[in-house]
Structures are given as structure tokens and as C-alpha cells.
């Protein structure tokens, strides 16, 4: 697979036509303001950092000293799974940077070039990010894998179309009269780094009983994360179970019962 494409520009000067050919990286063609800003920021803060570096069969957003790789992902984290696995197998330490839109604005440019801005009703919180982790459970606990979740305010840019159209990724079930053109980073907040079991255990509610259901988990989770929704909490439980941090101990009807997974040492102490 080629990672460069050739752009051809044709322009006229007086009575002569000029043809310019320019090679450019595929990865940077549709790079949003959000992606570029975070990439530049992480490159600036890591020694020996270079951007758009070929590593094996892939192109890394940032490669720094001491075999460190940084991938900025503004979309689905699942699409990075294979890429991260390849890096880790080659001995690299991988940090995935995921901007979480806790506040989101939508700016639409109409057919006359006028811009309208509104606040999106959709709000995300740290628990919302667990939906993106479902496809990465096999690498989340790798000692060479880090996840930086950046709480931020972003602006999604759109353009108005004359008639309903399909999205650029062809995922719309119904055509709409606008297209996304980019994302802008407007504010950066707290950065939460997840690495290893302890970082995930810290997010488990403190007041859970010895055994609990997803309902018990959600009710206790809301104490620290009041904006968390029930479906997000259920996904978090599923991720924790797949990571081996909690275990299923039974089922009643459609509800599973869980308990915190204890270390072998604690089990022996309990038995004695």
C-alpha cells in the first residue's frame, strides 16, 4: 500500500499552461485542526519527536526517543487495534491520545457563506470513553500501552448542502443536508492517563458490596460520576470483566452477579 499520493495542479500564466506535481502524505490530507493541534503539542513535549514516521507497514503520528510512539485518534479507537499490536510486538511503547468532547459546539456554514453556531446537547464524560475501549481489551493492560484521555471542548464544522447527501464515510442510514468538514480544538482540560490494572481499579466505585449487579454498580458510580448514564456504566462493567478486574459469580434471570476479583494472596489469607 502506498503512503504517498501525487497531487497534480494545473494553472495558466499569460498564454502558458504549467503543470505542478507534488507528493504528499495521505495521512495529512484530511487532517483536522483538532488532530493537528494535539499532534503538534505532543511532538513539542517529547524529545526527538518526528511526525508521520513509517514504522513497519504503518505510519505513526509521532515517533520519539526511547522507542515511544504516539497516535492521535479523534475517531473510533477500534481502528487502531491492529496498528498498536504491531508496534507493541516490535518493542515500542504506544500512547494513544483520545480527545473526549465533554463540551461540543456545532458551526454550520450555509449556502451563502454565513456561519451559525450552537451548543450540542450531547455531553461526554470519562465513563463515556469506555464504549471506545471495548475493542481494545486485549492490549489495554499491556505494560507498553498507555491511553491519554483529554477532556476538552471542540467545535464540529459543517457545511450546508443544496440537497440531502450521503456522508463521506457512507455510514448514514438517511441522507442529510449537511456534511462534516472538520473539528477544532477550542479548550483543553484534564488529561487522564490509563495504564495498567491500578488505573482502572481506581475508577471502580468504592462502596460496592461483596456481590453486586450492574444496577448496584451504576448507583454507586453516580456518586463520583453524576453525569454517567446507565448504558455507559454497563459497558464499563463489561470492559472491567473482560480485563479480569471483576468476575461473574452467578446469574438470576437476565442479571449477572459480580464480585471484585481478589488476588491469590488475599484468597489464601481469607481461607486461613
Short mmCIF file of C-alpha atoms in Angstrom, two decimals:
data_model
loop_
_atom_site.label_atom_id
_atom_site.label_comp_id
_atom_site.label_asym_id
_atom_site.label_seq_id
_atom_site.Cartn_x
_atom_site.Cartn_y
_atom_site.Cartn_z
CA UNK A 1 0.00 0.00 0.00
CA UNK A 2 1.38 3.39 -0.98
CA UNK A 3 1.54 6.04 1.73
CA UNK A 4 2.15 8.94 -0.64
CA UNK A 5 -0.06 10.23 -3.42
CA UNK A 6 0.78 12.62 -6.24
CA UNK A 7 -1.25 15.80 -6.48
CA UNK A 8 -1.36 17.49 -9.89
CA UNK A 9 -2.05 21.21 -10.17
CA UNK A 10 -2.73 22.92 -13.49
CA UNK A 11 -2.71 26.69 -13.79
CA UNK A 12 -2.38 29.31 -16.53
CA UNK A 13 0.02 32.25 -16.64
CA UNK A 14 -0.40 34.51 -19.65
CA UNK A 15 -0.59 32.09 -22.61
CA UNK A 16 1.25 29.21 -20.95
CA UNK A 17 -0.08 26.26 -19.01
CA UNK A 18 2.02 24.98 -16.11
CA UNK A 19 1.77 21.53 -14.55
CA UNK A 20 2.98 21.06 -10.97
CA UNK A 21 3.28 17.65 -9.39
CA UNK A 22 3.57 17.39 -5.65
CA UNK A 23 3.85 14.31 -3.44
CA UNK A 24 2.12 14.48 -0.10
CA UNK A 25 1.35 12.14 2.76
CA UNK A 26 -2.07 10.50 2.63
CA UNK A 27 -2.26 10.73 6.44
CA UNK A 28 -2.19 14.55 6.42
CA UNK A 29 -4.58 15.24 3.52
CA UNK A 30 -7.75 15.39 5.61
CA UNK A 31 -6.12 16.23 8.94
CA UNK A 32 -8.43 18.25 11.15
CA UNK A 33 -7.42 21.20 13.31
CA UNK A 34 -8.13 19.02 16.36
CA UNK A 35 -5.81 16.22 15.21
CA UNK A 36 -3.01 18.54 14.07
CA UNK A 37 -3.09 20.65 17.23
CA UNK A 38 -2.75 17.63 19.51
CA UNK A 39 -0.09 16.07 17.29
CA UNK A 40 1.98 19.27 17.34
CA UNK A 41 1.54 19.57 21.12
CA UNK A 42 2.71 16.02 21.86
CA UNK A 43 5.57 16.31 19.38
CA UNK A 44 6.72 19.52 21.07
CA UNK A 45 6.71 17.89 24.50
CA UNK A 46 8.61 14.70 23.62
CA UNK A 47 12.34 14.56 22.98
CA UNK A 48 13.45 13.61 19.49
CA UNK A 49 9.88 13.57 18.20
CA UNK A 50 9.19 13.33 14.47
CA UNK A 51 5.76 13.28 12.86
CA UNK A 52 4.39 10.94 10.19
CA UNK A 53 7.08 8.29 10.57
CA UNK A 54 6.98 4.90 8.89
CA UNK A 55 7.16 2.07 11.44
CA UNK A 56 6.99 -1.31 9.72
CA UNK A 57 3.93 -1.28 7.49
CA UNK A 58 2.27 1.67 9.27
CA UNK A 59 2.72 5.41 9.58
CA UNK A 60 2.93 6.65 13.18
CA UNK A 61 1.62 10.11 14.03
CA UNK A 62 4.64 10.70 16.28
CA UNK A 63 7.79 8.66 16.89
CA UNK A 64 10.02 9.90 19.73
CA UNK A 65 13.18 8.84 21.52
CA UNK A 66 13.35 5.57 23.52
CA UNK A 67 11.04 3.77 21.07
CA UNK A 68 7.96 5.80 22.00
CA UNK A 69 5.03 6.16 19.62
CA UNK A 70 2.05 8.48 19.95
CA UNK A 71 -1.17 8.05 17.99
CA UNK A 72 -3.77 10.81 17.99
CA UNK A 73 -7.23 9.36 17.47
CA UNK A 74 -10.22 11.67 17.09
CA UNK A 75 -12.50 8.88 15.82
CA UNK A 76 -13.08 5.26 16.78
CA UNK A 77 -10.29 3.73 18.88
CA UNK A 78 -11.06 0.29 17.48
CA UNK A 79 -9.46 1.20 14.16
CA UNK A 80 -6.09 1.48 15.94
CA UNK A 81 -6.10 -2.02 17.39
CA UNK A 82 -4.02 -3.77 14.73
CA UNK A 83 -1.65 -0.84 14.42
CA UNK A 84 -0.98 -0.78 18.17
CA UNK A 85 -0.48 -4.55 18.28
CA UNK A 86 2.18 -4.29 15.57
CA UNK A 87 4.00 -1.52 17.41
CA UNK A 88 3.95 -3.40 20.73
CA UNK A 89 5.25 -6.58 19.08
CA UNK A 90 8.19 -4.55 17.76
CA UNK A 91 9.03 -3.36 21.28
CA UNK A 92 7.58 0.15 21.09
CA UNK A 93 5.73 1.90 23.89
CA UNK A 94 2.45 3.22 22.49
CA UNK A 95 0.41 6.12 23.82
CA UNK A 96 -2.99 6.65 22.23
CA UNK A 97 -4.27 10.21 22.66
CA UNK A 98 -8.06 10.41 22.69
CA UNK A 99 -9.80 13.83 22.91
CA UNK A 100 -13.09 13.45 24.76
CA UNK A 101 -15.63 16.10 23.78
CA UNK A 102 -17.08 17.00 27.19
CA UNK A 103 -18.45 20.15 25.57
CA UNK A 104 -19.23 20.34 21.88
CA UNK A 105 -20.31 23.18 19.59
CA UNK A 106 -21.54 22.82 16.03
CA UNK A 107 -20.69 25.53 13.49
CA UNK A 108 -22.53 25.34 10.16
CA UNK A 109 -21.68 27.39 7.10
CA UNK A 110 -24.78 27.91 4.96
CA UNK A 111 -25.02 28.21 1.18
CA UNK A 112 -24.37 31.97 1.39
CA UNK A 113 -21.22 31.63 3.49
CA UNK A 114 -22.87 32.68 6.74
CA UNK A 115 -21.90 30.77 9.89
CA UNK A 116 -24.27 29.65 12.61
CA UNK A 117 -23.05 28.24 15.91
CA UNK A 118 -24.95 26.25 18.50
CA UNK A 119 -24.13 24.11 21.51
CA UNK A 120 -24.65 20.38 21.09
CA UNK A 121 -26.88 18.72 23.70
CA UNK A 122 -24.55 15.69 23.67
CA UNK A 123 -22.18 15.69 26.64
CA UNK A 124 -19.49 13.10 27.26
CA UNK A 125 -17.72 12.20 30.47
CA UNK A 126 -14.90 9.86 31.42
CA UNK A 127 -17.26 6.90 31.64
CA UNK A 128 -18.42 7.59 28.07
CA UNK A 129 -14.92 6.68 26.87
CA UNK A 130 -15.39 3.04 27.90
CA UNK A 131 -17.52 2.50 24.79
CA UNK A 132 -14.34 3.05 22.77
CA UNK A 133 -12.38 0.57 24.90
CA UNK A 134 -14.48 -2.49 24.05
CA UNK A 135 -12.35 -3.38 21.03
CA UNK A 136 -9.03 -2.77 22.80
CA UNK A 137 -9.38 -5.05 25.83
CA UNK A 138 -6.57 -7.34 24.61
CA UNK A 139 -3.99 -4.55 24.78
CA UNK A 140 -5.28 -2.20 27.50
CA UNK A 141 -3.27 -3.93 30.23
CA UNK A 142 -0.10 -4.29 28.20
CA UNK A 143 2.85 -2.68 30.01
CA UNK A 144 3.70 -0.97 26.70
CA UNK A 145 0.29 0.64 26.23
CA UNK A 146 -0.93 3.98 27.58
CA UNK A 147 -4.19 5.81 26.94
CA UNK A 148 -4.39 9.58 27.42
CA UNK A 149 -7.98 10.77 27.59
CA UNK A 150 -8.13 14.55 27.19
CA UNK A 151 -11.27 16.26 28.42
CA UNK A 152 -11.84 19.13 26.01
CA UNK A 153 -14.19 21.49 24.23
CA UNK A 154 -14.37 21.02 20.49
CA UNK A 155 -16.19 22.61 17.60
CA UNK A 156 -17.51 20.41 14.81
CA UNK A 157 -17.53 22.23 11.48
CA UNK A 158 -20.22 21.56 8.88
CA UNK A 159 -21.27 22.90 5.51
CA UNK A 160 -24.83 23.14 4.30
CA UNK A 161 -25.70 21.30 1.06
CA UNK A 162 -28.35 22.13 -1.52
CA UNK A 163 -29.91 18.67 -1.22
CA UNK A 164 -29.65 15.63 1.10
CA UNK A 165 -26.34 13.78 0.67
CA UNK A 166 -24.57 10.71 1.99
CA UNK A 167 -21.71 11.20 4.47
CA UNK A 168 -18.13 10.85 3.29
CA UNK A 169 -17.74 7.53 5.11
CA UNK A 170 -21.10 6.27 3.76
CA UNK A 171 -22.43 5.44 7.23
CA UNK A 172 -25.66 7.43 7.13
CA UNK A 173 -28.86 5.45 7.11
CA UNK A 174 -30.62 8.55 5.82
CA UNK A 175 -29.14 11.37 3.75
CA UNK A 176 -28.88 14.81 5.36
CA UNK A 177 -28.48 18.36 4.08
CA UNK A 178 -25.04 18.90 5.62
CA UNK A 179 -21.53 17.42 5.67
CA UNK A 180 -18.86 17.44 8.37
CA UNK A 181 -15.73 19.28 7.26
CA UNK A 182 -13.56 19.21 10.36
CA UNK A 183 -13.09 19.52 14.11
CA UNK A 184 -11.42 22.33 16.02
CA UNK A 185 -9.89 22.15 19.49
CA UNK A 186 -11.11 25.15 21.49
CA UNK A 187 -10.21 24.27 25.07
CA UNK A 188 -8.17 21.56 26.80
CA UNK A 189 -8.96 20.32 30.27
CA UNK A 190 -7.73 17.47 32.44
CA UNK A 191 -5.68 14.62 30.96
CA UNK A 192 -6.45 11.20 32.44
CA UNK A 193 -3.82 8.55 31.76
CA UNK A 194 -4.89 4.90 31.93
CA UNK A 195 -2.07 2.38 32.24
CA UNK A 196 -2.12 -0.98 33.98
CA UNK A 197 -4.66 -2.54 36.33
CA UNK A 198 -4.38 0.04 39.11
CA UNK A 199 -5.59 2.91 36.90
CA UNK A 200 -8.80 1.03 36.06
CA UNK A 201 -9.33 -0.21 39.61
CA UNK A 202 -9.29 3.38 40.85
CA UNK A 203 -12.41 4.05 38.79
CA UNK A 204 -14.42 1.22 40.37
CA UNK A 205 -16.96 2.62 42.87
CA UNK A 206 -15.73 2.41 46.46
CA UNK A 207 -18.97 1.41 48.20
CA UNK A 208 -19.82 -1.73 46.24
CA UNK A 209 -20.87 -4.70 48.35
CA UNK A 210 -19.18 -8.06 48.21
CA UNK A 211 -21.51 -9.03 45.35
CA UNK A 212 -23.21 -6.60 43.01
CA UNK A 213 -25.26 -6.26 39.83
CA UNK A 214 -24.88 -3.70 37.06
CA UNK A 215 -27.66 -1.70 38.77
CA UNK A 216 -25.70 -1.61 42.06
CA UNK A 217 -22.58 -0.63 40.15
CA UNK A 218 -24.36 2.24 38.38
CA UNK A 219 -25.94 3.62 41.54
CA UNK A 220 -22.54 3.78 43.26
CA UNK A 221 -20.75 5.06 40.15
CA UNK A 222 -23.01 8.13 40.05
CA UNK A 223 -21.53 9.30 43.35
CA UNK A 224 -18.22 10.13 41.65
CA UNK A 225 -19.55 10.49 38.10
CA UNK A 226 -23.05 12.04 38.37
CA UNK A 227 -23.29 12.56 34.59
CA UNK A 228 -22.72 8.87 33.80
CA UNK A 229 -25.60 7.08 32.08
CA UNK A 230 -26.77 3.53 32.77
CA UNK A 231 -25.78 2.16 29.36
CA UNK A 232 -22.29 3.67 29.76
CA UNK A 233 -21.99 2.11 33.20
CA UNK A 234 -23.00 -1.30 31.79
CA UNK A 235 -20.29 -1.03 29.13
CA UNK A 236 -17.74 -0.14 31.81
CA UNK A 237 -18.70 -3.28 33.75
CA UNK A 238 -18.26 -5.36 30.59
CA UNK A 239 -14.79 -3.88 29.97
CA UNK A 240 -13.71 -4.46 33.60
CA UNK A 241 -14.95 -8.05 33.36
CA UNK A 242 -13.03 -8.63 30.13
CA UNK A 243 -9.91 -7.17 31.75
CA UNK A 244 -10.27 -9.69 34.58
CA UNK A 245 -10.72 -6.99 37.25
CA UNK A 246 -14.16 -8.24 38.28
CA UNK A 247 -15.68 -11.70 37.93
CA UNK A 248 -19.12 -13.10 37.28
CA UNK A 249 -20.26 -15.31 40.11
CA UNK A 250 -23.85 -16.10 39.17
CA UNK A 251 -26.98 -15.11 37.32
CA UNK A 252 -30.60 -14.53 38.24
CA UNK A 253 -33.00 -14.07 35.33
CA UNK A 254 -31.24 -11.74 32.91
CA UNK A 255 -28.99 -10.19 35.55
CA UNK A 256 -25.42 -11.26 36.29
CA UNK A 257 -23.91 -11.02 39.75
CA UNK A 258 -20.34 -9.79 40.00
CA UNK A 259 -17.64 -9.50 42.63
CA UNK A 260 -14.30 -7.76 42.74
CA UNK A 261 -11.60 -10.18 41.68
CA UNK A 262 -9.24 -10.86 44.56
CA UNK A 263 -5.57 -11.65 44.21
CA UNK A 264 -4.42 -15.23 45.02
CA UNK A 265 -2.67 -13.96 48.19
CA UNK A 266 -5.86 -12.41 49.54
CA UNK A 267 -7.78 -15.62 48.83
CA UNK A 268 -5.26 -17.68 50.79
CA UNK A 269 -5.44 -15.25 53.72
CA UNK A 270 -9.22 -15.46 53.66
CA UNK A 271 -9.20 -19.25 53.60
CA UNK A 272 -6.83 -19.47 56.58
#
